[in-house]
Structure formats: structure tokens, C-alpha cells
Amino acid sequence: DVGLSLKDDASRAVTIDGIKDVVIKTNLSTEDKGTMLIAVGDKVNVSELSNAEKQKSLGSVLKKGVETQVLSPAQQQLMQQHLDKITAEQIKKDTIKKVNDILFDPLSNTELKTTNIQAITSNVLDGPATAKVKGEIIQEITNTVAGSSLEAQDKAAIIKGIGETIATHSDTSLSLPNKA
């Protein structure tokens, strides 16, 4: 807790690395070491750190736990799920910021806003996130457009564009191999 409350990023990173290294080098059983690394990860996960700092710290703890074979497969999976969740939250936040920047750009007309938001939607669909997260992000994009101060017909045009992008998008990762 004290290490996470330090004010500068470098001090926090050094503290977390130090704790991680001490846990690895102790005479505890491998199972106990894994449990302690999970506890460090849990503290990082609920801390006030930014998502980027959480990603970096959790990624570091996970990597060290895997390299030293201290984390069980179940513990690795749990920590990876926490990391994936934080990454998804950061992607959502970044995406909505881009959408808001486009919506509030006084120099772009509805057609340009639609094209730019369609490009963002396409990038979300092509991104590495799970289908569930992609759906949440696209729903958030749509809600952001709908809740904006634009005229109703402009909102409708942009949301229609989002729908067209989704309808015409092809996801090659889901294509089935040809059967002979």
C-alpha cells in the first residue's frame, strides 16, 4: 500500500519490482509465492493508479511470475483477466475521447464526422478486444453520439453510418477454413 501511494511513477515501479523480487527470493513454497504475487497484483488492481500504470505493473508481475514458474496456470489466467479488463477500460476511454473530439470539432461537418466515427468503429471491430468488449465500445460510441448536442438529423446520420460500418464489416478472424 505504501509503495502504491508514492507520488512519482518511477518510485512506484521500483517499489513494486522490489516487492516482486523479494517474494520470488523468499524461502516460501512456490504456491505461497504465487499467492503473494496475486496479492500484489490485487493491490495494484484496486489502487488509484492510472490504467496505463496498472497495465505496466500487472504486466510486470505476471511476466515475472510466469518466468520464475511461481504462478499456477489458474493464477496466470486470473492475473491475465485483470490485465485484459484494465486494457479494455483504457481502450474504451481512449475511443470515447476520440469520438468526443470529432463530435465537438466545429470545423467538421456531419459527413466528415460520420466518416471519422465510422473509421473509429471499424478500428474497434478490427482490434484485439473480445467480441463482448467490442460490443460495449460500439454501444458507448452510439450512446455518446446520441447524447451529444448535435441536431437530431446529424445524430441520426452518424448513427446510421455506424450501423452501415458494422453491417458491411468483414471479420476475417471468424472465417472458416475451406473444406476439401
C-alpha positions as a LaTeX table, in Angstrom:
\begin{tabular}{lrrr}
\hline
Residue & $x$ (\AA) & $y$ (\AA) & $z$ (\AA) \\
\hline
Asp1 & 0.00 & 0.00 & 0.00 \\
Val2 & 2.80 & 2.40 & 0.89 \\
Gly3 & 4.61 & 1.68 & $-2.38$ \\
Leu4 & 1.49 & 2.38 & $-4.42$ \\
Ser5 & 0.88 & 5.66 & $-2.59$ \\
Leu6 & 4.26 & 7.11 & $-3.62$ \\
Lys7 & 3.81 & 10.18 & $-5.78$ \\
Asp8 & 6.06 & 9.54 & $-8.76$ \\
Asp9 & 5.80 & 6.71 & $-11.28$ \\
Ala10 & 9.45 & 5.68 & $-11.03$ \\
Ser11 & 9.30 & 5.23 & $-7.24$ \\
Arg12 & 6.13 & 3.15 & $-7.50$ \\
Ala13 & 7.64 & 0.96 & $-10.22$ \\
Val14 & 10.85 & 0.41 & $-8.23$ \\
Thr15 & 8.82 & $-0.45$ & $-5.11$ \\
Ile16 & 6.60 & $-2.94$ & $-6.95$ \\
Asp17 & 9.64 & $-4.53$ & $-8.62$ \\
Gly18 & 11.35 & $-4.77$ & $-5.23$ \\
Ile19 & 8.35 & $-6.45$ & $-3.60$ \\
Lys20 & 8.03 & $-8.82$ & $-6.55$ \\
Asp21 & 11.73 & $-9.77$ & $-6.33$ \\
Val22 & 11.60 & $-10.28$ & $-2.55$ \\
Val23 & 8.59 & $-12.59$ & $-2.93$ \\
Ile24 & 10.39 & $-14.63$ & $-5.61$ \\
Lys25 & 13.56 & $-14.97$ & $-3.50$ \\
Thr26 & 11.88 & $-15.98$ & $-0.23$ \\
Asn27 & 12.03 & $-19.50$ & 1.17 \\
Leu28 & 8.26 & $-19.84$ & 0.88 \\
Ser29 & 6.71 & $-22.64$ & $-1.13$ \\
Thr30 & 6.03 & $-21.98$ & $-4.80$ \\
Glu31 & 2.30 & $-21.98$ & $-4.04$ \\
Asp32 & 2.73 & $-19.32$ & $-1.33$ \\
Lys33 & 4.91 & $-17.21$ & $-3.63$ \\
Gly34 & 2.19 & $-17.38$ & $-6.28$ \\
Thr35 & $-0.44$ & $-16.38$ & $-3.74$ \\
Met36 & 1.69 & $-13.41$ & $-2.67$ \\
Leu37 & 2.21 & $-12.28$ & $-6.28$ \\
Ile38 & $-1.55$ & $-12.47$ & $-6.81$ \\
Ala39 & $-1.97$ & $-10.31$ & $-3.69$ \\
Val40 & 0.48 & $-7.75$ & $-5.14$ \\
Gly41 & $-1.50$ & $-7.82$ & $-8.39$ \\
Asp42 & $-4.76$ & $-7.36$ & $-6.49$ \\
Lys43 & $-3.35$ & $-4.32$ & $-4.65$ \\
Val44 & $-2.27$ & $-2.80$ & $-7.97$ \\
Asn45 & $-5.67$ & $-3.57$ & $-9.47$ \\
Val46 & $-7.63$ & $-1.68$ & $-6.79$ \\
Ser47 & $-5.13$ & 1.16 & $-6.42$ \\
Glu48 & $-5.62$ & 4.75 & $-7.58$ \\
Leu49 & $-3.01$ & 4.30 & $-10.32$ \\
Ser50 & $-3.92$ & 5.22 & $-13.88$ \\
Asn51 & $-4.92$ & 2.35 & $-16.16$ \\
Ala52 & $-1.61$ & 2.70 & $-18.03$ \\
Glu53 & 0.34 & 2.33 & $-14.76$ \\
Lys54 & $-1.81$ & $-0.61$ & $-13.69$ \\
Gln55 & $-1.20$ & $-2.29$ & $-17.06$ \\
Lys56 & 2.54 & $-1.82$ & $-16.73$ \\
Ser57 & 2.70 & $-3.02$ & $-13.11$ \\
Leu58 & 0.37 & $-6.00$ & $-13.55$ \\
Gly59 & 2.13 & $-6.98$ & $-16.76$ \\
Ser60 & 5.46 & $-6.89$ & $-14.93$ \\
Val61 & 4.19 & $-9.01$ & $-12.03$ \\
Leu62 & 2.57 & $-11.50$ & $-14.43$ \\
Lys63 & 5.71 & $-11.77$ & $-16.57$ \\
Lys64 & 7.93 & $-12.36$ & $-13.53$ \\
Gly65 & 5.51 & $-14.92$ & $-12.10$ \\
Val66 & 5.47 & $-16.84$ & $-15.38$ \\
Glu67 & 9.25 & $-16.62$ & $-15.94$ \\
Thr68 & 10.00 & $-17.93$ & $-12.46$ \\
Gln69 & 7.23 & $-20.55$ & $-12.68$ \\
Val70 & 5.72 & $-19.27$ & $-9.44$ \\
Leu71 & 2.20 & $-18.65$ & $-10.74$ \\
Ser72 & $-0.03$ & $-21.65$ & $-11.38$ \\
Pro73 & $-1.94$ & $-21.70$ & $-14.69$ \\
Ala74 & $-5.10$ & $-20.64$ & $-12.81$ \\
Gln75 & $-3.24$ & $-17.74$ & $-11.17$ \\
Gln76 & $-1.77$ & $-16.71$ & $-14.54$ \\
Gln77 & $-5.24$ & $-16.76$ & $-16.05$ \\
Leu78 & $-6.69$ & $-14.69$ & $-13.19$ \\
Met79 & $-3.96$ & $-12.07$ & $-13.47$ \\
Gln80 & $-4.30$ & $-12.01$ & $-17.27$ \\
Gln81 & $-8.05$ & $-11.42$ & $-16.89$ \\
His82 & $-7.37$ & $-8.43$ & $-14.62$ \\
Leu83 & $-4.87$ & $-7.11$ & $-17.16$ \\
Asp84 & $-7.32$ & $-7.64$ & $-20.05$ \\
Lys85 & $-10.07$ & $-5.82$ & $-18.14$ \\
Ile86 & $-7.84$ & $-2.80$ & $-17.48$ \\
Thr87 & $-6.71$ & $-2.78$ & $-21.11$ \\
Ala88 & $-10.34$ & $-2.89$ & $-22.29$ \\
Glu89 & $-11.26$ & 0.01 & $-19.98$ \\
Gln90 & $-8.37$ & 2.06 & $-21.35$ \\
Ile91 & $-9.36$ & 1.29 & $-24.96$ \\
Lys92 & $-12.95$ & 2.37 & $-24.20$ \\
Lys93 & $-11.80$ & 5.59 & $-22.56$ \\
Asp94 & $-9.41$ & 6.44 & $-25.42$ \\
Thr95 & $-12.03$ & 5.63 & $-28.07$ \\
Ile96 & $-14.74$ & 7.77 & $-26.47$ \\
Lys97 & $-12.29$ & 10.66 & $-26.15$ \\
Lys98 & $-11.61$ & 10.43 & $-29.91$ \\
Val99 & $-15.36$ & 10.33 & $-30.63$ \\
Asn100 & $-15.97$ & 13.39 & $-28.45$ \\
Asp101 & $-13.10$ & 15.24 & $-30.15$ \\
Ile102 & $-14.75$ & 14.54 & $-33.52$ \\
Leu103 & $-18.25$ & 15.46 & $-32.34$ \\
Phe104 & $-17.14$ & 18.77 & $-30.87$ \\
Asp105 & $-14.88$ & 19.79 & $-33.77$ \\
Pro106 & $-16.53$ & 23.00 & $-35.01$ \\
Leu107 & $-14.67$ & 22.81 & $-38.33$ \\
Ser108 & $-16.05$ & 19.45 & $-39.45$ \\
Asn109 & $-19.48$ & 18.90 & $-40.96$ \\
Thr110 & $-21.77$ & 15.92 & $-40.34$ \\
Glu111 & $-20.40$ & 13.99 & $-43.33$ \\
Leu112 & $-16.82$ & 14.32 & $-42.08$ \\
Lys113 & $-17.85$ & 13.47 & $-38.50$ \\
Thr114 & $-19.68$ & 10.38 & $-39.80$ \\
Thr115 & $-16.68$ & 9.25 & $-41.86$ \\
Asn116 & $-14.29$ & 9.72 & $-38.93$ \\
Ile117 & $-16.56$ & 7.92 & $-36.46$ \\
Gln118 & $-17.05$ & 5.10 & $-39.00$ \\
Ala119 & $-13.25$ & 4.78 & $-39.15$ \\
Ile120 & $-13.10$ & 4.54 & $-35.35$ \\
Thr121 & $-15.88$ & 1.94 & $-35.38$ \\
Ser122 & $-14.01$ & $-0.08$ & $-38.00$ \\
Asn123 & $-10.82$ & 0.12 & $-35.91$ \\
Val124 & $-12.74$ & $-1.18$ & $-32.89$ \\
Leu125 & $-14.09$ & $-4.09$ & $-34.95$ \\
Asp126 & $-10.58$ & $-4.88$ & $-36.24$ \\
Gly127 & $-8.98$ & $-4.51$ & $-32.80$ \\
Pro128 & $-7.78$ & $-7.26$ & $-30.47$ \\
Ala129 & $-10.57$ & $-6.89$ & $-27.91$ \\
Thr130 & $-13.09$ & $-9.65$ & $-27.29$ \\
Ala131 & $-16.45$ & $-9.51$ & $-29.07$ \\
Lys132 & $-18.10$ & $-8.53$ & $-25.77$ \\
Val133 & $-15.74$ & $-5.58$ & $-25.26$ \\
Lys134 & $-16.11$ & $-4.52$ & $-28.91$ \\
Gly135 & $-19.88$ & $-4.52$ & $-28.43$ \\
Glu136 & $-19.56$ & $-2.43$ & $-25.26$ \\
Ile137 & $-17.30$ & 0.09 & $-27.01$ \\
Ile138 & $-19.60$ & 0.42 & $-30.02$ \\
Gln139 & $-22.60$ & 0.82 & $-27.71$ \\
Glu140 & $-20.70$ & 3.56 & $-25.86$ \\
Ile141 & $-19.83$ & 5.26 & $-29.18$ \\
Thr142 & $-23.52$ & 5.18 & $-30.17$ \\
Asn143 & $-24.63$ & 6.47 & $-26.76$ \\
Thr144 & $-22.04$ & 9.26 & $-26.95$ \\
Val145 & $-23.31$ & 10.35 & $-30.36$ \\
Ala146 & $-26.96$ & 10.10 & $-29.25$ \\
Gly147 & $-26.26$ & 12.13 & $-26.12$ \\
Ser148 & $-24.33$ & 14.85 & $-27.93$ \\
Ser149 & $-25.62$ & 18.35 & $-28.57$ \\
Leu150 & $-25.80$ & 17.84 & $-32.34$ \\
Glu151 & $-29.04$ & 18.29 & $-34.27$ \\
Ala152 & $-31.26$ & 15.19 & $-34.33$ \\
Gln153 & $-30.78$ & 14.61 & $-38.09$ \\
Asp154 & $-26.97$ & 14.84 & $-37.66$ \\
Lys155 & $-27.04$ & 12.30 & $-34.83$ \\
Ala156 & $-29.22$ & 10.01 & $-36.94$ \\
Ala157 & $-26.82$ & 10.28 & $-39.91$ \\
Ile158 & $-23.80$ & 9.43 & $-37.77$ \\
Ile159 & $-25.55$ & 6.52 & $-36.03$ \\
Lys160 & $-26.73$ & 5.23 & $-39.42$ \\
Gly161 & $-23.09$ & 5.39 & $-40.56$ \\
Ile162 & $-22.01$ & 3.37 & $-37.53$ \\
Gly163 & $-24.66$ & 0.76 & $-38.38$ \\
Glu164 & $-23.51$ & 0.61 & $-42.01$ \\
Thr165 & $-19.92$ & 0.10 & $-40.87$ \\
Ile166 & $-20.95$ & $-2.78$ & $-38.63$ \\
Ala167 & $-23.18$ & $-4.34$ & $-41.30$ \\
Thr168 & $-20.53$ & $-4.22$ & $-44.02$ \\
His169 & $-17.55$ & $-5.13$ & $-41.85$ \\
Ser170 & $-15.98$ & $-8.49$ & $-42.54$ \\
Asp171 & $-14.18$ & $-10.19$ & $-39.71$ \\
Thr172 & $-11.57$ & $-12.44$ & $-41.27$ \\
Ser173 & $-10.67$ & $-13.86$ & $-37.87$ \\
Leu174 & $-14.04$ & $-15.64$ & $-37.85$ \\
Ser175 & $-13.84$ & $-17.10$ & $-41.34$ \\
Leu176 & $-13.86$ & $-20.86$ & $-41.56$ \\
Pro177 & $-11.16$ & $-22.70$ & $-43.48$ \\
Asn178 & $-12.26$ & $-24.16$ & $-46.82$ \\
Lys179 & $-13.10$ & $-27.81$ & $-46.58$ \\
Ala180 & $-11.91$ & $-30.05$ & $-49.39$ \\
\hline
\end{tabular}
